[in-house]
PDB file of N, CA, C and O in Angstrom:
ATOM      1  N   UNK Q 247     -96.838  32.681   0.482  1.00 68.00           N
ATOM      2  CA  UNK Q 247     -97.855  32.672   1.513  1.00 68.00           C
ATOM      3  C   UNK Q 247     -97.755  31.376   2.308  1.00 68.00           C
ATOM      4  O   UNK Q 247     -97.583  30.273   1.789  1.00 68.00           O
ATOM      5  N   UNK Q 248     -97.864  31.580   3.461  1.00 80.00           N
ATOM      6  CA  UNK Q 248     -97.695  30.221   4.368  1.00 80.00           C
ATOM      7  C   UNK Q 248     -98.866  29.637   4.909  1.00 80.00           C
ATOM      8  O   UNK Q 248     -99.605  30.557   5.259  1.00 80.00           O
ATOM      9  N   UNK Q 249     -99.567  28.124   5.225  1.00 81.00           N
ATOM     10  CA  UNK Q 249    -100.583  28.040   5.532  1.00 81.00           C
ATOM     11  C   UNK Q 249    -100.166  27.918   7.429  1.00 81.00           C
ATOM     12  O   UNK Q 249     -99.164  27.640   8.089  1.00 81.00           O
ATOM     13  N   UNK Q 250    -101.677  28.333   7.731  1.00 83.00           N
ATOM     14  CA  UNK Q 250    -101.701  28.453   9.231  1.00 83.00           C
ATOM     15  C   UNK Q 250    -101.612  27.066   9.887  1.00 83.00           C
ATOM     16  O   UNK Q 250    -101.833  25.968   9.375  1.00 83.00           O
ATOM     17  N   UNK Q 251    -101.251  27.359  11.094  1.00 81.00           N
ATOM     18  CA  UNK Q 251    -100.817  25.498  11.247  1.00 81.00           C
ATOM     19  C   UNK Q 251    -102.294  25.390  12.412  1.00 81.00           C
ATOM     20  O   UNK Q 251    -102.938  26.320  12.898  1.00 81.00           O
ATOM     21  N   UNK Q 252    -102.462  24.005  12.577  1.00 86.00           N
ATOM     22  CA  UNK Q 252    -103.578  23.974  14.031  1.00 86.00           C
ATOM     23  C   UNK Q 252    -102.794  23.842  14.887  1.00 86.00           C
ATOM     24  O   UNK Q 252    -101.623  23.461  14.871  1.00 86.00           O
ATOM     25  N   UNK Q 253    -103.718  24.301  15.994  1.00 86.00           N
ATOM     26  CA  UNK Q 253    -103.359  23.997  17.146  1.00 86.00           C
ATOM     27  C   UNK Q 253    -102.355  22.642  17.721  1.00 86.00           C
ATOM     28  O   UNK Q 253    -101.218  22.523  18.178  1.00 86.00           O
ATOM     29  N   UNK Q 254    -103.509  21.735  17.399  1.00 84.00           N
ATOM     30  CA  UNK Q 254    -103.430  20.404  17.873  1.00 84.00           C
ATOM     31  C   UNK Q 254    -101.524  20.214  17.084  1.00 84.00           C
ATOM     32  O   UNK Q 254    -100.512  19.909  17.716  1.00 84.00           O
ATOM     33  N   UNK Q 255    -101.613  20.462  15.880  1.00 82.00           N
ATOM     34  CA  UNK Q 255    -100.235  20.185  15.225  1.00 82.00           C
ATOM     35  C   UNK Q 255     -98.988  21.013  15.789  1.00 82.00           C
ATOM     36  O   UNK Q 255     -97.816  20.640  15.749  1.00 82.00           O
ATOM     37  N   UNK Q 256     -99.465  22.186  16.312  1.00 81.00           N
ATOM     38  CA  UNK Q 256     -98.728  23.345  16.791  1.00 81.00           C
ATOM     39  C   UNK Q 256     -98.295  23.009  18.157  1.00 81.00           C
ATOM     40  O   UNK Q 256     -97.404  23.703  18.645  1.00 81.00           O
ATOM     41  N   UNK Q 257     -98.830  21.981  18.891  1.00 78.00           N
ATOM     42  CA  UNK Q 257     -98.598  21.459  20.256  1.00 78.00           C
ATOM     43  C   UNK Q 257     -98.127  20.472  20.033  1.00 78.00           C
ATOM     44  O   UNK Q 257     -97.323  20.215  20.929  1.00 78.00           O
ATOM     45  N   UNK Q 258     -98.175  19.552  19.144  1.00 78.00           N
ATOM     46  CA  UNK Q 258     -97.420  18.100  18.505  1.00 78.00           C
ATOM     47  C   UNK Q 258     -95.916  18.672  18.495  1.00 78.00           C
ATOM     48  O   UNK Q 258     -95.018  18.061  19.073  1.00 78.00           O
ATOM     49  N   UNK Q 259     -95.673  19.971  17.752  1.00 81.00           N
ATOM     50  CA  UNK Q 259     -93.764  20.170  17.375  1.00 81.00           C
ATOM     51  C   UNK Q 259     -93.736  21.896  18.175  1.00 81.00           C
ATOM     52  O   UNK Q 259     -93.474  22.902  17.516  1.00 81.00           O
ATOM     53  N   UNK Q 260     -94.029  21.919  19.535  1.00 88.00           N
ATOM     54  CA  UNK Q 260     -93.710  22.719  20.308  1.00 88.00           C
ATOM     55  C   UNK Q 260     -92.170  22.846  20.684  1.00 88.00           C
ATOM     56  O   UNK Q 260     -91.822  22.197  21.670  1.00 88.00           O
ATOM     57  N   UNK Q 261     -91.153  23.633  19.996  1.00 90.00           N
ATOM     58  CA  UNK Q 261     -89.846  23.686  19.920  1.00 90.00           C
ATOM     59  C   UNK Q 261     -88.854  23.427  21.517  1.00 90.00           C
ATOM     60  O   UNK Q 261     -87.707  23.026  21.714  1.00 90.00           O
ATOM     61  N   UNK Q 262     -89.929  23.869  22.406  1.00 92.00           N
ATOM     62  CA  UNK Q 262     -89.056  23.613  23.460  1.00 92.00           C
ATOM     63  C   UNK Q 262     -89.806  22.079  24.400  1.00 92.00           C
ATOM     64  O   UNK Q 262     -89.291  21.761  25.471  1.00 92.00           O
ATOM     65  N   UNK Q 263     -90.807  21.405  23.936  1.00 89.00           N
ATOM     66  CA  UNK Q 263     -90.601  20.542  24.533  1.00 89.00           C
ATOM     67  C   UNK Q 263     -89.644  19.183  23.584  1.00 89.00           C
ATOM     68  O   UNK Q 263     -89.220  18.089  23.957  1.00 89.00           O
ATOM     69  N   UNK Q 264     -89.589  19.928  22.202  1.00 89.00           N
ATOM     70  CA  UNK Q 264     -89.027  18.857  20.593  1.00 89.00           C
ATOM     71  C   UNK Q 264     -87.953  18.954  21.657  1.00 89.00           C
ATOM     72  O   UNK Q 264     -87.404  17.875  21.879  1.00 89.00           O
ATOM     73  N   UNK Q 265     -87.445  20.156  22.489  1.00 94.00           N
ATOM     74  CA  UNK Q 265     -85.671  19.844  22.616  1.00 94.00           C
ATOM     75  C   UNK Q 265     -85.918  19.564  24.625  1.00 94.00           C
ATOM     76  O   UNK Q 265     -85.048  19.723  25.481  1.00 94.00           O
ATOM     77  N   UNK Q 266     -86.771  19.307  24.752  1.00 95.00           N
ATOM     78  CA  UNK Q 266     -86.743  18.807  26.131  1.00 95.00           C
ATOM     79  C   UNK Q 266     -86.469  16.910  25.795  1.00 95.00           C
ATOM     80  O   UNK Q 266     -85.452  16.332  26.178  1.00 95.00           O
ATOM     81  N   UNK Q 267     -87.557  16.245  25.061  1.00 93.00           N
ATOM     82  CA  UNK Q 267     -87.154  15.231  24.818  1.00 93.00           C
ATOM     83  C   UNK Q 267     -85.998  15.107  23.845  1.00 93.00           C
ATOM     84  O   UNK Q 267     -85.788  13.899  23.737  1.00 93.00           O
ATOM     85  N   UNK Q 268     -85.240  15.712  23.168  1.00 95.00           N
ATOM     86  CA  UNK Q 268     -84.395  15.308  22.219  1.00 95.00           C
ATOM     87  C   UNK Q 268     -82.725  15.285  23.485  1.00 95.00           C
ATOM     88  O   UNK Q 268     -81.630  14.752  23.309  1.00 95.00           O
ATOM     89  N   UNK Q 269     -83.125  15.905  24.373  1.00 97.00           N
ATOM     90  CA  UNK Q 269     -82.034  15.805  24.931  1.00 97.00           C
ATOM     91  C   UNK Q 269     -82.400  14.500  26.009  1.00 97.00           C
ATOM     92  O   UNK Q 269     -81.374  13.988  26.457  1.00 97.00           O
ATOM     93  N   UNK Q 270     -83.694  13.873  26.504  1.00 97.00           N
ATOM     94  CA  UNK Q 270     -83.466  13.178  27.221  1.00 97.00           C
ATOM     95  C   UNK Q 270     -83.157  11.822  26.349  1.00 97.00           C
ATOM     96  O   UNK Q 270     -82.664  10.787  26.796  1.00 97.00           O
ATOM     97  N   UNK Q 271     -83.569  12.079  24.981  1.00 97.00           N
ATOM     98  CA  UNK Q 271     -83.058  10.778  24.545  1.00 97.00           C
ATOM     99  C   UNK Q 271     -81.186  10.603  24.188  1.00 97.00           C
ATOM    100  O   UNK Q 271     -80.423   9.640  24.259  1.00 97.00           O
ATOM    101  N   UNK Q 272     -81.020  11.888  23.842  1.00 98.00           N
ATOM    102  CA  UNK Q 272     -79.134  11.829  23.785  1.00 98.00           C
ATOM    103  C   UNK Q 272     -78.399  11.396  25.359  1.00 98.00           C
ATOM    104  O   UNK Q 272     -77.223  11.038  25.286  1.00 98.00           O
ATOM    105  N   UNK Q 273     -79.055  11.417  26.781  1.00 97.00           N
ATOM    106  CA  UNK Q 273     -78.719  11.420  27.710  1.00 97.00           C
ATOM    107  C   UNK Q 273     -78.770   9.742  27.767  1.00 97.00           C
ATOM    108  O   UNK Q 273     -77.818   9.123  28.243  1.00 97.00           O
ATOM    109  N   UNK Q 274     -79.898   9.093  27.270  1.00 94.00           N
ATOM    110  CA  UNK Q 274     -80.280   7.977  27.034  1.00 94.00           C
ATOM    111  C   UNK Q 274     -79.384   6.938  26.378  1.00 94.00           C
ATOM    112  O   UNK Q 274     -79.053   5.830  26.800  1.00 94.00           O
ATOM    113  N   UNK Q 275     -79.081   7.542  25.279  1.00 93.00           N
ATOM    114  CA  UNK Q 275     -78.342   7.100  24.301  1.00 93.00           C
ATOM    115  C   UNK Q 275     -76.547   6.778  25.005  1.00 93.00           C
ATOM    116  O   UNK Q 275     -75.863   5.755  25.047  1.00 93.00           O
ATOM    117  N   UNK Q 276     -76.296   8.249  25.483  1.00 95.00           N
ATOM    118  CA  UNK Q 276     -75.111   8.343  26.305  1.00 95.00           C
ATOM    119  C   UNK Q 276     -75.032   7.741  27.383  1.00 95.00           C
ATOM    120  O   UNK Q 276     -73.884   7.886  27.805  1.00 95.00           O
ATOM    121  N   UNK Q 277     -75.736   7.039  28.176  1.00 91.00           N
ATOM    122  CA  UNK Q 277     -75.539   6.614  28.984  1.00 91.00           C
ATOM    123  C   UNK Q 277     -75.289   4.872  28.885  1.00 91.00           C
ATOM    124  O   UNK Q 277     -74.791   4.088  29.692  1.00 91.00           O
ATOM    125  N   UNK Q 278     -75.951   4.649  27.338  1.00 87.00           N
ATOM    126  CA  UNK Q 278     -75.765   3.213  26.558  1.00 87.00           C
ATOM    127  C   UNK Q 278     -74.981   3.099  26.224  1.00 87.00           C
ATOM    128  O   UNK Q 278     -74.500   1.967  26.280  1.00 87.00           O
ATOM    129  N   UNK Q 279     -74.161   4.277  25.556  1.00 89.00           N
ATOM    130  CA  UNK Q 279     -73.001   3.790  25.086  1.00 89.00           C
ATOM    131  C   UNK Q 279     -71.624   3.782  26.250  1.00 89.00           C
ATOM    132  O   UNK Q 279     -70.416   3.691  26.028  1.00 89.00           O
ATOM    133  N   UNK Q 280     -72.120   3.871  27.095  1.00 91.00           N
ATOM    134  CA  UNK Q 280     -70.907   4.356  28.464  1.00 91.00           C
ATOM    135  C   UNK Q 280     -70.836   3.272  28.700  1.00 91.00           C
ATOM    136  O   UNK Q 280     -69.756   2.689  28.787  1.00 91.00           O
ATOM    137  N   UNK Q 281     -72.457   2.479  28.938  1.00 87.00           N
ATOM    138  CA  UNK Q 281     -72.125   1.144  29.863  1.00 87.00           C
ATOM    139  C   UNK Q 281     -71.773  -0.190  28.533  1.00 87.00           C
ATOM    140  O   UNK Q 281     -71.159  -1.218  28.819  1.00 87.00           O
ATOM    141  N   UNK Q 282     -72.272   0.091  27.195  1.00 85.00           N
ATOM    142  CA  UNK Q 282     -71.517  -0.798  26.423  1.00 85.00           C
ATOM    143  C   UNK Q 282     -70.159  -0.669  26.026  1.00 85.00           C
ATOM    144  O   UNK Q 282     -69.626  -1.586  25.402  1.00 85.00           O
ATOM    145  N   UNK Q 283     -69.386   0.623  26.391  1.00 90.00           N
ATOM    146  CA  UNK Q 283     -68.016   0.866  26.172  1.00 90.00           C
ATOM    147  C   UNK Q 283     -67.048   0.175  27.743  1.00 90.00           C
ATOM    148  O   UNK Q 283     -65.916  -0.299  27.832  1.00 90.00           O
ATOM    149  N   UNK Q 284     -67.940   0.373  28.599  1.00 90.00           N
ATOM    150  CA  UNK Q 284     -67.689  -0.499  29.892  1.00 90.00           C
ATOM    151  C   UNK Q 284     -67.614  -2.292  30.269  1.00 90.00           C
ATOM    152  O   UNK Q 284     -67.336  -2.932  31.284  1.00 90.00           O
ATOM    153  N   UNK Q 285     -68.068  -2.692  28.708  1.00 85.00           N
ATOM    154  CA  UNK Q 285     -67.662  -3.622  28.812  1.00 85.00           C
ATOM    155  C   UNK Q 285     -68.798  -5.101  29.031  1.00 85.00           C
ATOM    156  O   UNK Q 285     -68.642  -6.320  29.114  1.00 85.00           O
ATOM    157  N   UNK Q 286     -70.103  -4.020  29.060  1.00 74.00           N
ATOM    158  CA  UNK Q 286     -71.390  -5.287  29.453  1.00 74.00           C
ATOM    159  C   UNK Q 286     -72.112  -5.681  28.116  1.00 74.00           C
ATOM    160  O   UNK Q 286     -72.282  -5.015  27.096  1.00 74.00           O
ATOM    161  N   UNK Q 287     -72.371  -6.570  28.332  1.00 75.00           N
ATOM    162  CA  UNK Q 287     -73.070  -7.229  27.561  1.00 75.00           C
ATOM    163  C   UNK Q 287     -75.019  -6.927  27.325  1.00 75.00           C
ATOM    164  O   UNK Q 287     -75.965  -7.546  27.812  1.00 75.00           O
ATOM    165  N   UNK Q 288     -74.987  -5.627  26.306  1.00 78.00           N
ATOM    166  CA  UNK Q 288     -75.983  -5.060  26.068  1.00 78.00           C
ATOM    167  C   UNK Q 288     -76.745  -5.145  24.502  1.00 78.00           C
ATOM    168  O   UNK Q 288     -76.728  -4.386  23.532  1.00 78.00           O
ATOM    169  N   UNK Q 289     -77.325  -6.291  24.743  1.00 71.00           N
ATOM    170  CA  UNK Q 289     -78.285  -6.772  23.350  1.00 71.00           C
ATOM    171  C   UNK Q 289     -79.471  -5.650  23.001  1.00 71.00           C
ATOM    172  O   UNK Q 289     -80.547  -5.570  23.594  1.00 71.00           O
ATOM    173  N   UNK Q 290     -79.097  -4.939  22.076  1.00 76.00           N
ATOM    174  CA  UNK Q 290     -80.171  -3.801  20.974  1.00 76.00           C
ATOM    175  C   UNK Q 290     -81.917  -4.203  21.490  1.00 76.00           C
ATOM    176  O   UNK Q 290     -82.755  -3.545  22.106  1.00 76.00           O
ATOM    177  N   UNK Q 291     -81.932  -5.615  20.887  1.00 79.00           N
ATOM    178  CA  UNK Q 291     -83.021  -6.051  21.069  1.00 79.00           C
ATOM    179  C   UNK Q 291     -83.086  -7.994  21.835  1.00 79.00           C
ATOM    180  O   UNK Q 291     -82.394  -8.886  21.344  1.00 79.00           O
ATOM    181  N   UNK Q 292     -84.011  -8.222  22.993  1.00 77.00           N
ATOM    182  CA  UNK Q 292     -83.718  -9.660  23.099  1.00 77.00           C
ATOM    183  C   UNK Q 292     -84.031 -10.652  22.370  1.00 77.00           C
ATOM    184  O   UNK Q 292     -85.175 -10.676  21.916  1.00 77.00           O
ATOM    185  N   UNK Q 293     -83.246 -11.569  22.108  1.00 77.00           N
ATOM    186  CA  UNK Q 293     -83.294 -12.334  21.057  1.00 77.00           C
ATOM    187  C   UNK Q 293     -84.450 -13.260  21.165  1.00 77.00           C
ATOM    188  O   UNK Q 293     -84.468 -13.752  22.293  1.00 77.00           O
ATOM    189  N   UNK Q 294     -85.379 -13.663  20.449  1.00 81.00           N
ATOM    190  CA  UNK Q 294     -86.730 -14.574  20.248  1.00 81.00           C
ATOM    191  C   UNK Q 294     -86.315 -15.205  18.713  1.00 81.00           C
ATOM    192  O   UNK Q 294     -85.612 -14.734  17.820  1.00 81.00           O
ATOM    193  N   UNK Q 295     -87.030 -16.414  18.811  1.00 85.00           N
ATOM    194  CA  UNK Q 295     -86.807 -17.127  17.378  1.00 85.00           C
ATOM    195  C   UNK Q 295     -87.533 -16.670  16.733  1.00 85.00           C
ATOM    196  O   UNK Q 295     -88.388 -15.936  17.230  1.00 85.00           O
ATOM    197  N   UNK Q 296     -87.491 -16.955  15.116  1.00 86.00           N
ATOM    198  CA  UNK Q 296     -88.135 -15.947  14.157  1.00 86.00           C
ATOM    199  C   UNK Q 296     -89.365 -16.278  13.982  1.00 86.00           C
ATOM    200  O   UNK Q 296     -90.046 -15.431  13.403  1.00 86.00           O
ATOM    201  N   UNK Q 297     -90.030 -17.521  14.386  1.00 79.00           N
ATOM    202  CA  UNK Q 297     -91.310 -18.094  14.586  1.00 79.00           C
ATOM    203  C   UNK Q 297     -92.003 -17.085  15.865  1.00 79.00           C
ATOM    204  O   UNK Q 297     -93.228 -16.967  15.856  1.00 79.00           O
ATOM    205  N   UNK Q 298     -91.367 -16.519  16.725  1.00 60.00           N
ATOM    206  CA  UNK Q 298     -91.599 -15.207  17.583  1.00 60.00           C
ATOM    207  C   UNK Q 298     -91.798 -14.118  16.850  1.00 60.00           C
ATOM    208  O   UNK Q 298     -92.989 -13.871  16.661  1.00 60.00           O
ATOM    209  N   UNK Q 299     -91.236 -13.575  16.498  1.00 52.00           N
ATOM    210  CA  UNK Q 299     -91.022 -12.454  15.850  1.00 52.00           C
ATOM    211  C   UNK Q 299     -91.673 -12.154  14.351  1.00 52.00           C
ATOM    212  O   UNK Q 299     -91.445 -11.088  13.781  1.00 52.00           O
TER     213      UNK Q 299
END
């Protein structure tokens, strides 16, 4: 027996917007690795001292 899901949760993992953003983040991703395979100088995160952070 399966339990019923809510709404609110049922609109949280709506399958076609899960793959609307899952592709804008692979486009994202691909487009990072194009311009770090190109040769620029692309830091993950900017560097702050650890008294920052």
């Amino acid at each position: 027996m399966t339990t019923p899901v809510s709404p609110p949760l049922r609109a949280a993992y709506e399958p076609e917007a899960f793959r609307a953003t899952a592709h804008a983040l692979m486009d994202q991703l691909a487009d990072y690795l194009k311009a770090a395979l190109g040769g620029g100088a692309l830091p993950v995160l900017p560097w702050a001292p650890p008294a920052v952070n």
